[in-house]
JSON list of C-alpha atoms in Angstrom, two decimals:
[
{"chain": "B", "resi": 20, "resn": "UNK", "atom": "CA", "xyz": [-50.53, 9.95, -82.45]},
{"chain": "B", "resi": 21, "resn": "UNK", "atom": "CA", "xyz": [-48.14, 10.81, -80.20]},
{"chain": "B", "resi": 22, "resn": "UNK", "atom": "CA", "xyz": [-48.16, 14.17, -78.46]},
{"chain": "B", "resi": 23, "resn": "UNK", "atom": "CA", "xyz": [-45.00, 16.64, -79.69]},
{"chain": "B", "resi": 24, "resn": "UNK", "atom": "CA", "xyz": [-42.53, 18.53, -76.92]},
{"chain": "B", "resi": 25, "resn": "UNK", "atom": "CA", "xyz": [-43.16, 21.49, -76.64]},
{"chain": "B", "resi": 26, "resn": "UNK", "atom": "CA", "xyz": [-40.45, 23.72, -77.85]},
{"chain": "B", "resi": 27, "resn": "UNK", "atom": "CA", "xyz": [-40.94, 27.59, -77.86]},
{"chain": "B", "resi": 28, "resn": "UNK", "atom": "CA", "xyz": [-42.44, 29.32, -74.96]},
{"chain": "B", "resi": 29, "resn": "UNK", "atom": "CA", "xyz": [-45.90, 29.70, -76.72]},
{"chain": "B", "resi": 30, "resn": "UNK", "atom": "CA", "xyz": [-46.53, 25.90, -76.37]},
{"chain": "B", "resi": 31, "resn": "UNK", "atom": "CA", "xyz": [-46.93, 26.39, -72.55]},
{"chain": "B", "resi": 32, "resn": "UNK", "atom": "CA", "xyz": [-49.20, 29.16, -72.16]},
{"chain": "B", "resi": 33, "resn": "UNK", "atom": "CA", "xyz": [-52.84, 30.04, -72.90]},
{"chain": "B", "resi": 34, "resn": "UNK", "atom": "CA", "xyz": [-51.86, 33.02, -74.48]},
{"chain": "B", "resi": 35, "resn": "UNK", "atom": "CA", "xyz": [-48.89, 35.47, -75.23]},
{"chain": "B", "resi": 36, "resn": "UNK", "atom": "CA", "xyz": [-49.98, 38.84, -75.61]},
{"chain": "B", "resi": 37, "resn": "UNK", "atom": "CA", "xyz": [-48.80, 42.93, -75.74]},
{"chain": "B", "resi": 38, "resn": "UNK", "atom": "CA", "xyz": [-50.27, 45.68, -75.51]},
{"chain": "B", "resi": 39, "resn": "UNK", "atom": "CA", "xyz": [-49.90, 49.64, -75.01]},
{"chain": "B", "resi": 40, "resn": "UNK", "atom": "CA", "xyz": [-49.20, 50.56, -71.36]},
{"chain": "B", "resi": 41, "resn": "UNK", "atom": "CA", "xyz": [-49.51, 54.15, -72.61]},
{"chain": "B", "resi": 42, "resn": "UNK", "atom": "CA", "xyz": [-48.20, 56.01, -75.38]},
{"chain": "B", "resi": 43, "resn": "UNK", "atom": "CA", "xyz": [-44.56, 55.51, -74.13]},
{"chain": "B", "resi": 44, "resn": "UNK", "atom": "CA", "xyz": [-44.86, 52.02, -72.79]},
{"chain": "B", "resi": 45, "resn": "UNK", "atom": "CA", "xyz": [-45.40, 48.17, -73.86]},
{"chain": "B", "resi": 46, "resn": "UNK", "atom": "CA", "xyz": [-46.67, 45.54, -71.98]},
{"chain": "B", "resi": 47, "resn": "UNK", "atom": "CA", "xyz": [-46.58, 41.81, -72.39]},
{"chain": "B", "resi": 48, "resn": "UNK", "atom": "CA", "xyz": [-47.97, 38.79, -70.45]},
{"chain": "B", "resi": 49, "resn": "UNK", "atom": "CA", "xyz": [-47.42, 35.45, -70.39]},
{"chain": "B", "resi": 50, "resn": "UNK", "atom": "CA", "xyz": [-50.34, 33.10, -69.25]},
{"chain": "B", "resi": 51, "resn": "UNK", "atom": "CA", "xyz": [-48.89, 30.10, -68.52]},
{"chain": "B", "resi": 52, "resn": "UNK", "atom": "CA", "xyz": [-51.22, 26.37, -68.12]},
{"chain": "B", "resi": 53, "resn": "UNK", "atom": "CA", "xyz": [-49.72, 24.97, -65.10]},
{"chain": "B", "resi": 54, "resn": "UNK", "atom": "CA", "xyz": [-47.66, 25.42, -62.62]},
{"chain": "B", "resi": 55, "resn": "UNK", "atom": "CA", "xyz": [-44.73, 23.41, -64.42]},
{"chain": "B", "resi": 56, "resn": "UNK", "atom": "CA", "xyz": [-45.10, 25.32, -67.74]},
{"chain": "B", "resi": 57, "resn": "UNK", "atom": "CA", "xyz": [-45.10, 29.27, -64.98]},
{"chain": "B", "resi": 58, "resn": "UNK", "atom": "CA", "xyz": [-41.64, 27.49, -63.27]},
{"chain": "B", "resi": 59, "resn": "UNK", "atom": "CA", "xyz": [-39.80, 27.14, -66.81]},
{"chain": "B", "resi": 60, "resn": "UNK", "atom": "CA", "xyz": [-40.76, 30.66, -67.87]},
{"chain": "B", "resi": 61, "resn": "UNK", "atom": "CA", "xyz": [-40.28, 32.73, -64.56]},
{"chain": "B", "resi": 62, "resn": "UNK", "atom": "CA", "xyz": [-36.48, 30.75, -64.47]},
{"chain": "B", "resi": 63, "resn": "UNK", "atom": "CA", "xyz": [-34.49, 33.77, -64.65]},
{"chain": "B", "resi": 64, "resn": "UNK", "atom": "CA", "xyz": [-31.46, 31.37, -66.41]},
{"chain": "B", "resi": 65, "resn": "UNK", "atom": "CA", "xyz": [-34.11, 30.89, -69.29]},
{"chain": "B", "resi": 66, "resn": "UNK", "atom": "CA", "xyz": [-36.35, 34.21, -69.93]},
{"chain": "B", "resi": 67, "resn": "UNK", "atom": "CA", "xyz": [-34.43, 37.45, -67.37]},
{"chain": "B", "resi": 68, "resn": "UNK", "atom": "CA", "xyz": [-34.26, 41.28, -68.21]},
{"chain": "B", "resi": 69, "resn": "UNK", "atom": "CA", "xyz": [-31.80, 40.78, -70.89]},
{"chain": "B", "resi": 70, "resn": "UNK", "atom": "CA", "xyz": [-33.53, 38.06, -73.08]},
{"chain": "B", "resi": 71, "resn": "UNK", "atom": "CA", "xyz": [-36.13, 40.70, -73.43]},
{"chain": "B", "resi": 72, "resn": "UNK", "atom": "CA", "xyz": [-33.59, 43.22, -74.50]},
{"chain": "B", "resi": 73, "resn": "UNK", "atom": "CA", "xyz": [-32.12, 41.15, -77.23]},
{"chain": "B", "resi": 74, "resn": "UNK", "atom": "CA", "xyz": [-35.55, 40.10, -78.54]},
{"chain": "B", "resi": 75, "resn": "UNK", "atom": "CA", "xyz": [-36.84, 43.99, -78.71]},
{"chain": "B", "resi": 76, "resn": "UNK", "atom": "CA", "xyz": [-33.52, 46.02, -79.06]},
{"chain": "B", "resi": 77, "resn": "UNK", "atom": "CA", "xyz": [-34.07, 47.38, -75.80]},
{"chain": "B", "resi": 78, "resn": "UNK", "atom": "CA", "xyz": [-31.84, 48.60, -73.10]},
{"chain": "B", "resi": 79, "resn": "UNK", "atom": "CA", "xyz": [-32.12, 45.56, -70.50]},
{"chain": "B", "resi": 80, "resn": "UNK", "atom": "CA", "xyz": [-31.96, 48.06, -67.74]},
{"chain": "B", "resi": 81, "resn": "UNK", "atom": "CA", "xyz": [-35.17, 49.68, -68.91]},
{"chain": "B", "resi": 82, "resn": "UNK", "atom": "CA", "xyz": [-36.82, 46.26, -69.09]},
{"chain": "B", "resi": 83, "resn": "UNK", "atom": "CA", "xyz": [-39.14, 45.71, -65.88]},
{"chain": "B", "resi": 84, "resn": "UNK", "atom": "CA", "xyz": [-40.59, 41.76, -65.06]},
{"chain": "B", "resi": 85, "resn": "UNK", "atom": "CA", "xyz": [-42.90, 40.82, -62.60]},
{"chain": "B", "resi": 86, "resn": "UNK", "atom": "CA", "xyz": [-42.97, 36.93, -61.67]},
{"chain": "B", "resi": 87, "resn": "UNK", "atom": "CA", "xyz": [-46.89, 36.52, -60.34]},
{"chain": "B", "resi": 88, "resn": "UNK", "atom": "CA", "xyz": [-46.91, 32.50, -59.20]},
{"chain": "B", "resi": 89, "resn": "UNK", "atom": "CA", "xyz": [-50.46, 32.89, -58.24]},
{"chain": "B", "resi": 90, "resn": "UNK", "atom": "CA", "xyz": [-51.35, 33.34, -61.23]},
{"chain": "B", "resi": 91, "resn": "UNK", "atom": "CA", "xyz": [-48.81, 31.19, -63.62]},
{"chain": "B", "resi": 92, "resn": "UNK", "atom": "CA", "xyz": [-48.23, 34.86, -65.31]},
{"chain": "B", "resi": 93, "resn": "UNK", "atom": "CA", "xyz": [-45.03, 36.42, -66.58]},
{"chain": "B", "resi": 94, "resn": "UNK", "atom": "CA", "xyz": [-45.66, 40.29, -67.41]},
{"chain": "B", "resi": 95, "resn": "UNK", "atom": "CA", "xyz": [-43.05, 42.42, -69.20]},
{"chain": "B", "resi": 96, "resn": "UNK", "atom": "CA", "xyz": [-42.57, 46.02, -69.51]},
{"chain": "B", "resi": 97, "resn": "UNK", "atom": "CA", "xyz": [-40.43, 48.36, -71.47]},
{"chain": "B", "resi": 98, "resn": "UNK", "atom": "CA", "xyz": [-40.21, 52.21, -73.03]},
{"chain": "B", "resi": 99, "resn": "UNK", "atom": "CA", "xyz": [-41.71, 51.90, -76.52]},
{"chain": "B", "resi": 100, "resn": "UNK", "atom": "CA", "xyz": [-38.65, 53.03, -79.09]},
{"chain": "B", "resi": 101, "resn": "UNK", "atom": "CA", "xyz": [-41.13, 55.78, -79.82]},
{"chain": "B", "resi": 102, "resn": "UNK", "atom": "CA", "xyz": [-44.59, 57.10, -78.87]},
{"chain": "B", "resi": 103, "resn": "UNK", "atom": "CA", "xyz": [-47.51, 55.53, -79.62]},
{"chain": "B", "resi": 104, "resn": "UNK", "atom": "CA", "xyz": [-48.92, 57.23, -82.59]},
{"chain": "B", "resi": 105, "resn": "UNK", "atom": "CA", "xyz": [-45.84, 59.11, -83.38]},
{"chain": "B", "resi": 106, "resn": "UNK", "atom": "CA", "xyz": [-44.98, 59.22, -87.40]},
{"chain": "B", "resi": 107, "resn": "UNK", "atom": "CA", "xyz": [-42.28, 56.60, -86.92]},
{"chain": "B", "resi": 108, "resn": "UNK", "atom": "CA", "xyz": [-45.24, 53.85, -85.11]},
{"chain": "B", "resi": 109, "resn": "UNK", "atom": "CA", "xyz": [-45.43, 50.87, -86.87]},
{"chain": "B", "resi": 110, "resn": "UNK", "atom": "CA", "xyz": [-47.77, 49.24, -84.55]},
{"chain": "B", "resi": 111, "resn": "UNK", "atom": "CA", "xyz": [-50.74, 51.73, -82.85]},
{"chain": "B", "resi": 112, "resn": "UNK", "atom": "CA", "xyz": [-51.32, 48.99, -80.06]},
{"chain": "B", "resi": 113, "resn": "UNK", "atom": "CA", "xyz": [-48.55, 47.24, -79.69]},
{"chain": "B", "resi": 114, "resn": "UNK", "atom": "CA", "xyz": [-50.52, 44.25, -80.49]},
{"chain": "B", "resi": 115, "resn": "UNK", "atom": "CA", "xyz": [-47.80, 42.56, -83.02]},
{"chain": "B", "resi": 116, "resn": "UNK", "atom": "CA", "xyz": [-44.74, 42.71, -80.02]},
{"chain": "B", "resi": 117, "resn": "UNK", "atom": "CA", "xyz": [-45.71, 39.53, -78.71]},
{"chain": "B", "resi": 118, "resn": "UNK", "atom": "CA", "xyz": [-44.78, 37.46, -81.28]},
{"chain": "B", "resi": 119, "resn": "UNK", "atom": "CA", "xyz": [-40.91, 36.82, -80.75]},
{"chain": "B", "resi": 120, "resn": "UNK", "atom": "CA", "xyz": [-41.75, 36.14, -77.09]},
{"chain": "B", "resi": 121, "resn": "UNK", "atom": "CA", "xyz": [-44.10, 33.26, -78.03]},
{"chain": "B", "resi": 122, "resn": "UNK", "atom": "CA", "xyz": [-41.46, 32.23, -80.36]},
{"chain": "B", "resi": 123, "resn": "UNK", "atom": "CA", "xyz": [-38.69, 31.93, -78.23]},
{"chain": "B", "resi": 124, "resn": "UNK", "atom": "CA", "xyz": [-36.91, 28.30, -77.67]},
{"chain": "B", "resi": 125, "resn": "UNK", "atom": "CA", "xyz": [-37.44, 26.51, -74.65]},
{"chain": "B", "resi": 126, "resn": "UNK", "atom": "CA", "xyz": [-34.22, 25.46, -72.71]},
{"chain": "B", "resi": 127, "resn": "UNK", "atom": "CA", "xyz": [-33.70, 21.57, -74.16]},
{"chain": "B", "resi": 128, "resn": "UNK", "atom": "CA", "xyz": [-33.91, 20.37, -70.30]},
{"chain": "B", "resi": 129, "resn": "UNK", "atom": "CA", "xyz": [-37.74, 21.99, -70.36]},
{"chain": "B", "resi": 130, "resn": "UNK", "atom": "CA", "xyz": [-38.93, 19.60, -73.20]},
{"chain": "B", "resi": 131, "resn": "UNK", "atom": "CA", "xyz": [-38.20, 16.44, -70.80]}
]
């Protein structure tokens, strides 16, 4: 059987995950298997400041990335849209705000 392509940003890495930087922050990192798979998602013409903001109806400007080659990680920070544990907290940990990351579709010229 023939291997697929991969073709959302999940398919590279070991793992996609977020997390609560605190009760006003969210964190998310992108493990990445190889070198090739770290150069397609730290290409700031594919995943940049304001990617994140459309995926999380953020302000891009608030949106902080760190690009850690030495590691073949991607981690992503931004305000929460309100405090961790406030009434209006749909998610304690922020353990669900990975998902549209790992979902996102690769640039066609990544699949080749």
């Amino acid at each position: 059987m023939a291997e697929s392509r991969p073709a959302v940003l999940g398919d590279l890495t070991h793992e996609v995950r977020s997390k609560n930087a605190g009760p006003f922050w969210t964190t998310m990192e992108v493990f990445l298997r190889d070198e090739d798979g770290y150069h397609i998602a730290a290409d700031e013409s594919f995943l940049d400041e304001h990617v994140v903001a459309r995926l999380y109806g953020v302000p891009a400007e608030d949106v902080q990335m760190f690009r850690i080659p030495s590691l073949n990680v991607v981690k992503i920070s931004f305000p929460r849209p309100v405090s961790q544990a406030s009434l209006r907290d749909r998610d304690v940990h922020s353990g669900q705000h990975h998902v549209p990351l790992a979902l996102l579709p690769l640039p066609e010229h990544a699949a080749d």
